[in-house]
CSV table of C-alpha atoms and ligand atoms in Angstrom, one decimal:
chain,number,residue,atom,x,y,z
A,1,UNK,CA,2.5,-0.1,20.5
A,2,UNK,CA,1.0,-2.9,22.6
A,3,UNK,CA,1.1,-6.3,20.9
A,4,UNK,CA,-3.1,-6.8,21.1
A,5,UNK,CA,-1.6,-10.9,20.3
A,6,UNK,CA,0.3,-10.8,23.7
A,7,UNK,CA,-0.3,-13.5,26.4
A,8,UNK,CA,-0.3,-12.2,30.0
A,9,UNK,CA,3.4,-12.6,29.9
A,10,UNK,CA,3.6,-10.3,26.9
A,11,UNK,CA,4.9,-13.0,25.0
A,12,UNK,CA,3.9,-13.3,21.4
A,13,UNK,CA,1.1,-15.8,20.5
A,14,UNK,CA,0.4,-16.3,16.9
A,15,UNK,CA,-3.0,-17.1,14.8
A,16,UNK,CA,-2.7,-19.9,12.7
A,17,UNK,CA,-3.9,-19.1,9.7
A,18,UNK,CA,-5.1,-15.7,11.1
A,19,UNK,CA,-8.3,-16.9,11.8
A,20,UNK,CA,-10.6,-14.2,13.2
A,21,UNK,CA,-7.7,-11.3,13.0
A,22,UNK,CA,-9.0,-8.2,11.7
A,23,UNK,CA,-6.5,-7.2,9.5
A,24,UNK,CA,-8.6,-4.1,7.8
A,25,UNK,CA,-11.0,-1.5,7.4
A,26,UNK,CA,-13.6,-2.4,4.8
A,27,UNK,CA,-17.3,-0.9,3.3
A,28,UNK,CA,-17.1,-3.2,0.0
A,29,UNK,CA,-19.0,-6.3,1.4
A,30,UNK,CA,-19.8,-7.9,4.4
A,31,UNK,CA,-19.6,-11.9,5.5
A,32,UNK,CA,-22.0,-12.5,9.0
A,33,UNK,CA,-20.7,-16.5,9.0
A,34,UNK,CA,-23.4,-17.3,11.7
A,35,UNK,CA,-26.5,-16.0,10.3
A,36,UNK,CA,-25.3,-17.3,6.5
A,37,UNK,CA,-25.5,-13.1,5.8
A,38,UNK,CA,-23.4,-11.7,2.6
A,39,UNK,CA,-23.6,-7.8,1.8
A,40,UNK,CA,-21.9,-5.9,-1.2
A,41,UNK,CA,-21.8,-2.5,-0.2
A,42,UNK,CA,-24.7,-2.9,2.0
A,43,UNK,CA,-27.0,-4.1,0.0
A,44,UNK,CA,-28.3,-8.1,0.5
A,45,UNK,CA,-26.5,-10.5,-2.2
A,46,UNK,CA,-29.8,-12.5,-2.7
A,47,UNK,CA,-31.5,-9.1,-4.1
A,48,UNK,CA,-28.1,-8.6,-6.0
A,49,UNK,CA,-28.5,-11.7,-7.5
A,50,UNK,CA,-31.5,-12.3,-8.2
A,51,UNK,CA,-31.8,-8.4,-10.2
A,52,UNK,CA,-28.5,-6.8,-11.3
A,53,UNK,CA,-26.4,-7.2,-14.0
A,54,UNK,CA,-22.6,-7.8,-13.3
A,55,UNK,CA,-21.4,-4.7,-14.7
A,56,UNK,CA,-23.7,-3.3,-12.5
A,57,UNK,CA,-22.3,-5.2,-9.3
A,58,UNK,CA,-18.9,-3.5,-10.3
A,59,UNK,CA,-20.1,-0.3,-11.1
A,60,UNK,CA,-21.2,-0.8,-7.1
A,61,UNK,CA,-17.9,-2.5,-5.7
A,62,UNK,CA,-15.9,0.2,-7.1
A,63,UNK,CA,-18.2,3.8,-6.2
A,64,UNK,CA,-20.4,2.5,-3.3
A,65,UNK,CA,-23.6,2.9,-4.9
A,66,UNK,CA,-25.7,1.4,-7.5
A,67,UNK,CA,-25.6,3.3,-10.9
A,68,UNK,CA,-28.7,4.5,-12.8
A,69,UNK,CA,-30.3,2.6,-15.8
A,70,UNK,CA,-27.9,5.0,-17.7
A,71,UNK,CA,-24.7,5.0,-15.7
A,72,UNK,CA,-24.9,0.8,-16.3
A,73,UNK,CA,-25.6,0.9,-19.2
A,74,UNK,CA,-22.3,3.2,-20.3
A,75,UNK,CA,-20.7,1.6,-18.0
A,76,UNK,CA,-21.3,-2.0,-19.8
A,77,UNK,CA,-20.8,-0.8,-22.7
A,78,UNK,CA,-17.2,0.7,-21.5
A,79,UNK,CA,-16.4,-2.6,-20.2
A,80,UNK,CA,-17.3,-4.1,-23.0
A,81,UNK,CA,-15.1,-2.0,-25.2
A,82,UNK,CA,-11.9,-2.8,-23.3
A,83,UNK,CA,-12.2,-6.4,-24.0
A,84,UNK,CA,-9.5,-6.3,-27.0
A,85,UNK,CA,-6.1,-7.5,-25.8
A,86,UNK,CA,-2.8,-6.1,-26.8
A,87,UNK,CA,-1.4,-9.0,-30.2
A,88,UNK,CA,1.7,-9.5,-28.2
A,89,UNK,CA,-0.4,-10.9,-25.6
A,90,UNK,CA,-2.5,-12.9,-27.9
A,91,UNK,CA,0.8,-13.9,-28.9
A,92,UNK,CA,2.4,-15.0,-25.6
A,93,UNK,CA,-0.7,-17.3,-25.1
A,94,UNK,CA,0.1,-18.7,-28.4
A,95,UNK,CA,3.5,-19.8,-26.9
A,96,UNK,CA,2.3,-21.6,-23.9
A,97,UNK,CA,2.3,-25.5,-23.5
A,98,UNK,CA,-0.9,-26.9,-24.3
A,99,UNK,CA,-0.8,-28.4,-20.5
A,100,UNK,CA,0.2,-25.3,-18.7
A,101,UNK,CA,-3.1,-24.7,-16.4
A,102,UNK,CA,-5.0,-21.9,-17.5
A,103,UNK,CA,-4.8,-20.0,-14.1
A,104,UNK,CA,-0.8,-20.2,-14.1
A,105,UNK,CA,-1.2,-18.7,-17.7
A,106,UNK,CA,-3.5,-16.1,-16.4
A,107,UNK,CA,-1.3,-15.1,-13.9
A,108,UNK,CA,1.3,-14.9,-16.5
A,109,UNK,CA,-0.5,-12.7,-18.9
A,110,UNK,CA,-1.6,-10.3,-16.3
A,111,UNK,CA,2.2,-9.6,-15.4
A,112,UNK,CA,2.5,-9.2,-19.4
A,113,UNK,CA,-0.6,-6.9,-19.8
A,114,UNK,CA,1.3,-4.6,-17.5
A,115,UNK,CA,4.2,-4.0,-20.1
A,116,UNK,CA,1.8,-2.7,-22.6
A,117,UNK,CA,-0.5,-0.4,-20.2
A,118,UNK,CA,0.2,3.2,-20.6
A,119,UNK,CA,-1.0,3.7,-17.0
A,120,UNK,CA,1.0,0.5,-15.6
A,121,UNK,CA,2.8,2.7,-13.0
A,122,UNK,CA,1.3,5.3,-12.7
A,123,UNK,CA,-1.1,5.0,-9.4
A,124,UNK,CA,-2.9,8.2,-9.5
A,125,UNK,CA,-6.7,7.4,-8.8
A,126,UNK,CA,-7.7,8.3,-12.4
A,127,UNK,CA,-5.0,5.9,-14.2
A,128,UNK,CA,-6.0,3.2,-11.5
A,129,UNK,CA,-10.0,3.4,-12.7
A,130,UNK,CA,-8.6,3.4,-16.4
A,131,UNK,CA,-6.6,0.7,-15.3
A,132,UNK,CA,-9.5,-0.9,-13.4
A,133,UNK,CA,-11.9,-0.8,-16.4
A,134,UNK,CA,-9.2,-2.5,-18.8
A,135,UNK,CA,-8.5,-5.8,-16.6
A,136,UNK,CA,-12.2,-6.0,-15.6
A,137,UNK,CA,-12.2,-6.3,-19.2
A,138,UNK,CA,-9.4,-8.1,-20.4
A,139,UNK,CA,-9.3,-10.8,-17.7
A,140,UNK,CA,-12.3,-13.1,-19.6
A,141,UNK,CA,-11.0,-12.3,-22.5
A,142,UNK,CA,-7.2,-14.0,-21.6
A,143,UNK,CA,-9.7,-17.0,-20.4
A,144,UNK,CA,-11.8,-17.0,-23.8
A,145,UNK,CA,-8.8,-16.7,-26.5
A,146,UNK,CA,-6.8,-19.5,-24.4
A,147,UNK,CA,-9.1,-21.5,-24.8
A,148,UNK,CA,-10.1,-20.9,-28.5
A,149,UNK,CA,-6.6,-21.2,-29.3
A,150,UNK,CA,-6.2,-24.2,-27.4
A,151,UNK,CA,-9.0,-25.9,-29.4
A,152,UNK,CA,-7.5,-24.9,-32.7
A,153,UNK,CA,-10.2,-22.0,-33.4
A,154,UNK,CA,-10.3,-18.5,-34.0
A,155,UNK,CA,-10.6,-15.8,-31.0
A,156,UNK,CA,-13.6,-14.0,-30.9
A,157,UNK,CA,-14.3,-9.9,-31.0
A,158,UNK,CA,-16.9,-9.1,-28.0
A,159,UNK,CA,-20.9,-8.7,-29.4
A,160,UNK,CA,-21.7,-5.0,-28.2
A,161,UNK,CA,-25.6,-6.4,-27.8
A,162,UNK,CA,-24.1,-8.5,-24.8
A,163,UNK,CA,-22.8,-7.1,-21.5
A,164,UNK,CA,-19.8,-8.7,-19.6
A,165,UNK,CA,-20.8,-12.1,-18.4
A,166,UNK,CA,-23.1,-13.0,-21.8
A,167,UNK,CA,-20.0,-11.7,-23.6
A,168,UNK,CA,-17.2,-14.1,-21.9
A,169,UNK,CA,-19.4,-17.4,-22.0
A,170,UNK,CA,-20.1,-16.2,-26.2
A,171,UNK,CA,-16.1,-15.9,-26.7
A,172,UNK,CA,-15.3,-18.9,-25.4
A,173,UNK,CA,-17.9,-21.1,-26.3
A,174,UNK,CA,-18.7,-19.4,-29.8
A,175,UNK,CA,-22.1,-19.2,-29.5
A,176,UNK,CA,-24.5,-17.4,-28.1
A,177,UNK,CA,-25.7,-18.1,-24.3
A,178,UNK,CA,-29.3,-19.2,-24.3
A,179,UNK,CA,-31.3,-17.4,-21.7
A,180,UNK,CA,-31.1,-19.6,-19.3
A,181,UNK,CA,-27.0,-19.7,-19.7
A,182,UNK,CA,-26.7,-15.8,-19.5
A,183,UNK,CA,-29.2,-15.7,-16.4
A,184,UNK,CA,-26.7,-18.7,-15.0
A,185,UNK,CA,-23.6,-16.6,-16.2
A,186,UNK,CA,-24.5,-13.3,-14.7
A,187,UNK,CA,-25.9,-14.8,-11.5
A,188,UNK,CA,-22.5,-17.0,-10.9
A,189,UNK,CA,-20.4,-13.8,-11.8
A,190,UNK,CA,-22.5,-11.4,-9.5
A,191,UNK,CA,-22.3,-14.0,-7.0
A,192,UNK,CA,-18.7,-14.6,-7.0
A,193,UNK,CA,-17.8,-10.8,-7.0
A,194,UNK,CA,-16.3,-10.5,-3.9
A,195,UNK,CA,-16.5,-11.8,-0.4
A,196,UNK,CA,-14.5,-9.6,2.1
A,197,UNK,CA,-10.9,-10.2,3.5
A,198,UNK,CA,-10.8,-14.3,1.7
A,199,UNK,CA,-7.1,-15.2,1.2
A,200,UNK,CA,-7.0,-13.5,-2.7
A,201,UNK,CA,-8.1,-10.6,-1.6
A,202,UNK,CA,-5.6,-10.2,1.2
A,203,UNK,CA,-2.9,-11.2,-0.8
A,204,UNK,CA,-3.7,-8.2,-3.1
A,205,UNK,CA,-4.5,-5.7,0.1
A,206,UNK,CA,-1.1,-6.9,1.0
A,207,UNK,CA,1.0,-6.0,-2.1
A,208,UNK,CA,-1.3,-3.0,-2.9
A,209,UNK,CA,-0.2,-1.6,0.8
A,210,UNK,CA,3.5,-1.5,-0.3
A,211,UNK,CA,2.4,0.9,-3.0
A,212,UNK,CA,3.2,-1.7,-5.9
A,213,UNK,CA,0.7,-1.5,-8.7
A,214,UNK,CA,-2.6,-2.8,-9.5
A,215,UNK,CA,-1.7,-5.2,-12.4
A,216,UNK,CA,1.3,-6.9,-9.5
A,217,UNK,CA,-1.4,-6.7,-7.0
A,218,UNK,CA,-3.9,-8.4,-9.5
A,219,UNK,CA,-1.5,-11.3,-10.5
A,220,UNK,CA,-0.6,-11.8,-6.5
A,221,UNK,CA,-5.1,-12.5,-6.2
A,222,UNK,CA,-4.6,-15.1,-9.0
A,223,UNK,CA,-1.6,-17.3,-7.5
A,224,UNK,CA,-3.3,-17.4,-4.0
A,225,UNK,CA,-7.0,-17.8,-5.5
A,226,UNK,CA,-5.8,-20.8,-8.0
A,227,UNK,CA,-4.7,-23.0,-4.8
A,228,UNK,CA,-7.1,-26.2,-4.0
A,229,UNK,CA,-7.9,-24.7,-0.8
A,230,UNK,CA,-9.3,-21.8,-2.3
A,231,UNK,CA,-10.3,-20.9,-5.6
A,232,UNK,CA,-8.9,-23.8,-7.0
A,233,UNK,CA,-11.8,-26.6,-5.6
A,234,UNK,CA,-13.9,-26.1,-7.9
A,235,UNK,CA,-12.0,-28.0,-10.5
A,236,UNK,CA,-11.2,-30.6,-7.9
A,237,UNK,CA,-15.4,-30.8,-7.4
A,238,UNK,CA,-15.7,-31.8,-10.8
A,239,UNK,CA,-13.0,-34.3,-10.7
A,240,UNK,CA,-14.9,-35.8,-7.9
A,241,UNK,CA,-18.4,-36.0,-9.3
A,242,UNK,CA,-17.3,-37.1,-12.5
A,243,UNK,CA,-15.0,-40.1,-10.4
A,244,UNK,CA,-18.1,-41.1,-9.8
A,245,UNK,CA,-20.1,-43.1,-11.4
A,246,UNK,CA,-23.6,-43.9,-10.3
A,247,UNK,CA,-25.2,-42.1,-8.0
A,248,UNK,CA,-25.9,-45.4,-5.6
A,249,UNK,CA,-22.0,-45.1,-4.9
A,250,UNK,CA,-21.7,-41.6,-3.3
A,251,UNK,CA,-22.2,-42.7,0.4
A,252,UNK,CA,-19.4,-45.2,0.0
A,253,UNK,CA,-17.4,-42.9,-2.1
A,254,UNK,CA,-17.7,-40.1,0.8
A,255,UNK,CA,-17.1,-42.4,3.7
A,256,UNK,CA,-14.0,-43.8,1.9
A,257,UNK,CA,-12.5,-40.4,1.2
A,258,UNK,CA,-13.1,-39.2,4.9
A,259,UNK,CA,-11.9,-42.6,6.0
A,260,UNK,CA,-8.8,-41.6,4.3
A,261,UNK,CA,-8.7,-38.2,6.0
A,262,UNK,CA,-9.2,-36.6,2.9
A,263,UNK,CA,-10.8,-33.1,2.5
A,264,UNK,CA,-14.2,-33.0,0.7
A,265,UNK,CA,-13.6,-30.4,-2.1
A,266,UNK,CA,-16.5,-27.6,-2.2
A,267,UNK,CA,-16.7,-28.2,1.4
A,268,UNK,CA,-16.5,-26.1,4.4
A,269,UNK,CA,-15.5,-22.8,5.5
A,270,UNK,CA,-13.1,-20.2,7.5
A,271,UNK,CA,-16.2,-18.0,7.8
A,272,UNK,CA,-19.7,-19.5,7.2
A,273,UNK,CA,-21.2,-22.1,10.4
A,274,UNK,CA,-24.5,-22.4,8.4
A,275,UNK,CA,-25.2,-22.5,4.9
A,276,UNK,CA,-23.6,-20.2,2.5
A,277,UNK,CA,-25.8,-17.6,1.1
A,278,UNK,CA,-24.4,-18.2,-2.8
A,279,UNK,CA,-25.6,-22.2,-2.4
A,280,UNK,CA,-29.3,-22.1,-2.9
A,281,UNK,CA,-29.1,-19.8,-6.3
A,282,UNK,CA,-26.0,-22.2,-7.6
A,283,UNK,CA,-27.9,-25.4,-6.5
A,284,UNK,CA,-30.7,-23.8,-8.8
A,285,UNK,CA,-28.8,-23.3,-11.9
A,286,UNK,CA,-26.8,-26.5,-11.5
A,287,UNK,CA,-30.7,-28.6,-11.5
A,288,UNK,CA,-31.8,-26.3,-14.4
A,289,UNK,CA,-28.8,-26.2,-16.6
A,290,UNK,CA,-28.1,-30.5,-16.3
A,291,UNK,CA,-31.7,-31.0,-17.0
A,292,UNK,CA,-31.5,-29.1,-20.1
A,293,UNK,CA,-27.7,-30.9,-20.7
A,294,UNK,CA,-29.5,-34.3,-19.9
A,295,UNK,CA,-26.7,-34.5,-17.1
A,296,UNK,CA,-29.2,-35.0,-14.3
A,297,UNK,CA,-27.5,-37.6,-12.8
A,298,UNK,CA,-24.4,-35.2,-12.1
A,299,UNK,CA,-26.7,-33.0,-10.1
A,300,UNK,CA,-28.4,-36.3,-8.3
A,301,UNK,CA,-24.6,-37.2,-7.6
A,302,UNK,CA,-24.3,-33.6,-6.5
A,303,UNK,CA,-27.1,-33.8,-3.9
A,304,UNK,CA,-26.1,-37.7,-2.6
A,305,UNK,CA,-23.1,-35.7,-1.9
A,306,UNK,CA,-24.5,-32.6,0.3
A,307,UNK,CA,-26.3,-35.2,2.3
A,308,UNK,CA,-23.4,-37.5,2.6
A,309,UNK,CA,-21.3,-35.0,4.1
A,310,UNK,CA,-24.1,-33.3,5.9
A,311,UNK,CA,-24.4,-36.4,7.7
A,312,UNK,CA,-20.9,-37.9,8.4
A,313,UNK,CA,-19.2,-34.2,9.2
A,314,UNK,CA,-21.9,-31.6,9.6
A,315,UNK,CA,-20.2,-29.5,7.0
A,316,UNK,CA,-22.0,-27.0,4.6
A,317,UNK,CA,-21.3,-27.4,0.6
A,318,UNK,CA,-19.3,-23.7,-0.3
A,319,UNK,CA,-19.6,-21.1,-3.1
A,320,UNK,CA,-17.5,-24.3,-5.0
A,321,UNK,CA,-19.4,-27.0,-5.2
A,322,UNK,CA,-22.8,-26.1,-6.9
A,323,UNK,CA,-20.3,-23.8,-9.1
A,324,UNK,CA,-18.8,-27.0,-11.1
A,325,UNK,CA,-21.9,-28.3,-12.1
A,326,UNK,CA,-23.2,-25.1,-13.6
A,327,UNK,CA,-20.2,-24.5,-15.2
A,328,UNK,CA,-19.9,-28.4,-16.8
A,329,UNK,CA,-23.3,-28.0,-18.1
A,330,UNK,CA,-22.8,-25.1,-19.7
A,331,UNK,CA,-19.7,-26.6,-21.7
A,332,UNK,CA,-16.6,-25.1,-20.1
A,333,UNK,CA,-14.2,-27.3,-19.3
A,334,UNK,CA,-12.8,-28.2,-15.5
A,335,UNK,CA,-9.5,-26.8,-15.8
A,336,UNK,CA,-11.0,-23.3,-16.5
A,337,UNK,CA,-13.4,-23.1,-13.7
A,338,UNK,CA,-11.1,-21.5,-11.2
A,339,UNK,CA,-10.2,-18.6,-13.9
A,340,UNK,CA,-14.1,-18.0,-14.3
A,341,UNK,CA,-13.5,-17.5,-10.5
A,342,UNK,CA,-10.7,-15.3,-11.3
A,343,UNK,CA,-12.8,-13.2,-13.4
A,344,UNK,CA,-15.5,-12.6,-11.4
A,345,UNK,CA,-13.1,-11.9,-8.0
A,346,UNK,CA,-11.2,-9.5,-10.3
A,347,UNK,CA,-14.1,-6.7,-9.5
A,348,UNK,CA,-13.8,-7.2,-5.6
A,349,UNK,CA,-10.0,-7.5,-5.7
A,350,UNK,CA,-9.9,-4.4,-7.4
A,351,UNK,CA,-12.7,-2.5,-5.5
A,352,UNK,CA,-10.2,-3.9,-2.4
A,353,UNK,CA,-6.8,-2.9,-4.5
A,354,UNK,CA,-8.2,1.0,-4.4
A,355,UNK,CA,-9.8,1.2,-1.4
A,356,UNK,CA,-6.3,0.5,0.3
A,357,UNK,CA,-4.7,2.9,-1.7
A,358,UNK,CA,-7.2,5.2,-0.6
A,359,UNK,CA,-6.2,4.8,2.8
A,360,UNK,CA,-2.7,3.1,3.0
A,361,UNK,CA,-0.4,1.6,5.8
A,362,UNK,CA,2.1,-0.8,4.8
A,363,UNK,CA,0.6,-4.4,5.7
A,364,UNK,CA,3.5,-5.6,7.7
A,365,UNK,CA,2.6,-8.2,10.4
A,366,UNK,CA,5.2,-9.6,12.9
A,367,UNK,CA,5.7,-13.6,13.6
A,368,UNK,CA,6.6,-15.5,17.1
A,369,UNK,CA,9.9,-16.9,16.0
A,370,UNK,CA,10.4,-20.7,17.2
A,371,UNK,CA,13.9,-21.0,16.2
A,372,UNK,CA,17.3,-20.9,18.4
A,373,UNK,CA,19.2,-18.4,19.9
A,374,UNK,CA,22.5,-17.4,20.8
A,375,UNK,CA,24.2,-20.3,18.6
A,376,UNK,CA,28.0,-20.0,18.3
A,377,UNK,CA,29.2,-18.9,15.2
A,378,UNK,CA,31.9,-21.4,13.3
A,379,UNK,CA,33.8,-20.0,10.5
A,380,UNK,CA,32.9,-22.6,7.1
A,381,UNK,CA,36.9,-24.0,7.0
A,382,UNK,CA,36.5,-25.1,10.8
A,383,UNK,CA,33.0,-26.8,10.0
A,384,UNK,CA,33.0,-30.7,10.1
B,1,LIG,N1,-13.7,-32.1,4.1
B,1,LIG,C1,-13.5,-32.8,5.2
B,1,LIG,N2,-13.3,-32.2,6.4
B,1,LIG,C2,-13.2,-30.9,6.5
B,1,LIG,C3,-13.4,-30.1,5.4
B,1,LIG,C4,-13.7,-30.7,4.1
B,1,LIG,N3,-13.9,-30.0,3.0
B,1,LIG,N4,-13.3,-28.8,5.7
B,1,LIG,C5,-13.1,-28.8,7.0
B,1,LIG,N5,-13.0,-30.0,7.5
B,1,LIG,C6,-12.8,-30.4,8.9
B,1,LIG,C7,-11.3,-30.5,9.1
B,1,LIG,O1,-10.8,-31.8,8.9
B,1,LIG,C8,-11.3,-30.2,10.6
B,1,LIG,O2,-11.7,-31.3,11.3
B,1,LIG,P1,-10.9,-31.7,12.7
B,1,LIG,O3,-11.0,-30.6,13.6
B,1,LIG,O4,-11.6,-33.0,13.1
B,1,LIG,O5,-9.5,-31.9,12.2
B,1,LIG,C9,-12.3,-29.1,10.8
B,1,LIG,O6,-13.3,-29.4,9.7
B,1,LIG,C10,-11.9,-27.7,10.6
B,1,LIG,O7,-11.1,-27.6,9.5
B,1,LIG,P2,-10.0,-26.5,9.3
B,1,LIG,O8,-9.0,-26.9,8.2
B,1,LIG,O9,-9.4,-26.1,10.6
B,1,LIG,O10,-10.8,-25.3,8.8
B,1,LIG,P3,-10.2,-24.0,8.0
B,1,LIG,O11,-11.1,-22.9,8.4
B,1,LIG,O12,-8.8,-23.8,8.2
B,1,LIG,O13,-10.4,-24.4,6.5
B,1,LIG,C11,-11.2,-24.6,4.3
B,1,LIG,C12,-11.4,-23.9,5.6
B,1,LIG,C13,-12.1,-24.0,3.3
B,1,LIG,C14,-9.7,-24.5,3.8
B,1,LIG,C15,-11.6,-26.1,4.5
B,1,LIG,O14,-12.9,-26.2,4.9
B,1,LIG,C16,-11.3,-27.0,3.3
B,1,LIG,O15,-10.1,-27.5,3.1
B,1,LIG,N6,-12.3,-27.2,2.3
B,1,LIG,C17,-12.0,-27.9,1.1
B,1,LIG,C18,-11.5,-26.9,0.1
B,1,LIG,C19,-12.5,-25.9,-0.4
B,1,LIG,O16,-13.6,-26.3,-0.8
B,1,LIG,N7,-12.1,-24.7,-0.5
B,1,LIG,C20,-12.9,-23.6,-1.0
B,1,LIG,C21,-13.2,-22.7,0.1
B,1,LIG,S1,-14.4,-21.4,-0.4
């Protein structure tokens, strides 16, 4: 076949970074970077947010419609039923050093789950939605009991009266969300479903198209997502706000960093040119939730820096940056912000992991090589 990458000579030109390649088919959701537009199966991700549930934003990722009050509400309370993990892997998270980051032990336990599923490789489409259902489930539960166990305290058994997103924040925290949390909870979940080919999602397509199985493809998402470039800012965001520490230093704090050539973290975008659709309902929750924490000067900090780098760069704040506020004020720690991430990108990875199986080619691209040719071969007891 043609090489569509070809310059008029034939000769191979690569992408860097692969930037506006379409590497797949796709109906699970939809990024329109110019007009600030993001779809889930078609449907707008400011009515998403604003009125489902999670569970119900999976139940959608995975089938391609939106279930009935019954079908979400089974479906819930399905998820919610799968949240137990296997003891050994309660165990292994026992084991791990109380500095390893909680996204490389995530990554870890997934690989471990998969020597204790029944259905680990077996990739019919009805052992990959049992399969599905368990680490939808057992992903913010790995994130909970690390962290309980971390802390010296006892893991938690998921509260049936709560769906998915209630029920993480609850087993990690230990008590139940206020309102205001699980409406904060559920919207940053729903919000952080899923959001088309991003390099965590690709990185699952990719191992997923070489017919490995879900939980390989799965831990492949978390070690691209938990990189600083990616999933991993949003840790880095609240490093930087808390470095910080008066909101009258944020413009020389900015211009200093960019002085420096650093990278703003929460900043910017591969896709969006305007503002990114999940901003406005984060920037809400992250006003609400430090009013109520009596942290408002971590959102004032916030906003000093949207402006800052508004002005010097022109660059939007991403899905990121509001993220670490909401999640400081609602007590979880900076180190587990990407996994909450993790969590939440589990439905799309998964809705992406099965719609490639459902239509597989091997995902094998080709490179321009830059390296010699023709070099003369010298045996290694004639080498100087
Ligand atoms: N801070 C400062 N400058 C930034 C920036 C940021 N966060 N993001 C992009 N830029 C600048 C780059 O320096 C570059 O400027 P130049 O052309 O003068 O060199 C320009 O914008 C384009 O950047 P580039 O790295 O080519 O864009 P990209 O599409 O490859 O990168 C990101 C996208 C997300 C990796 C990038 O914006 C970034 O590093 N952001 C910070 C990390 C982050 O928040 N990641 C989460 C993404 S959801």
């Amino acid at each position: 076949m043609a090489n569509p990458q070809a310059n008029g000579d034939g000769e191979k030109v690569a992408v860097r970074g692969l930037e506006g390649v379409i590497a797949a088919e796709s109906s699970v959701s939809y990024v329109d970077g110019i007009h600030g537009r993001l779809l889930y199966q078609g449907y707008d991700i400011h009515d998403l947010a604003d009125h489902t549930t999670f569970a119900e934003v999976v139940f959608l990722l995975w089938r391609g419609r939106l279930p009935t009050q019954a079908e979400r509400d089974a479906f819930s309370a399905e998820l919610v039923g799968e949240m137990r993990l296997p003891s050994q892997v309660l165990e292994m998270l026992k084991l791990t050093p109380p500095n390893s980051h909680p996204m490389a032990v995530l990554r870890t336990a997934i690989s471990m789950l998969a020597n204790f599923d029944p259905d680990a490789e077996n990739l019919s489409p009805e052992a990959n939605w049992r399969k599905a259902k368990r680490l939808m489930a057992q992903v913010p539960t790995i994130i909970a009991d690390l962290h309980r166990i971390r802390n010296g305290l006892p893991v938690l058994s998921p509260d049936p009266g709560f769906g998915l997103s209630a029920n993480f924040l609850y087993m990690l925290r230990g008590t139940p969300p206020s309102q205001l949390e699980s409406e904060a909870m559920r919207e940053l979940m729903v919000l952080h479903a899923d959001h088309e080919l991003n390099a965590s999602t690709f990185a699952a397509r990719v191992i997923a198209s070489t017919l490995s199985d879900m939980h390989s493809a799965l831990a492949g998402a978390i070690a691209a997502l938990k990189g600083s470039l990616h999933g991993g800012a949003n840790q880095r965001v609240m490093e930087m706000i808390l470095d910080i520490p008066d909101p009258e230093m944020v413009q020389s704090y900015i211009a200093g960093m960019l002085e420096n050539k650093k990278r703003i973290m929460g900043f910017g975008h591969r896709v969006y040119r305007t503002e990114d659709p999940r901003t406005p309902h984060l920037r809400k929750y992250s006003e609400l939730l430090c009013r109520v924490r009596n942290q408002e000067h971590l959102y004032e900090i916030s906003r000093r820096i949207e402006r800052a780098v508004m002005d010097a760069k022109g660059i939007y704040p991403n899905v990121d940056f509001y993220s670490a506020t909401v999640q400081h004020a609602m007590g979880i720690p900076p180190e587990y912000f990407t996994t909450v991430f993790a969590a939440s990108r589990t439905a799309g990875w998964i809705a992406h992991i099965m719609e490639q199986y459902a239509d597989n080619r091997l995902i094998r691209p080709t490179s321009k090589y830059t390296g010699e040719m023709g070099r003369p071969f010298v045996r290694i007891d004639q080498r100087g």
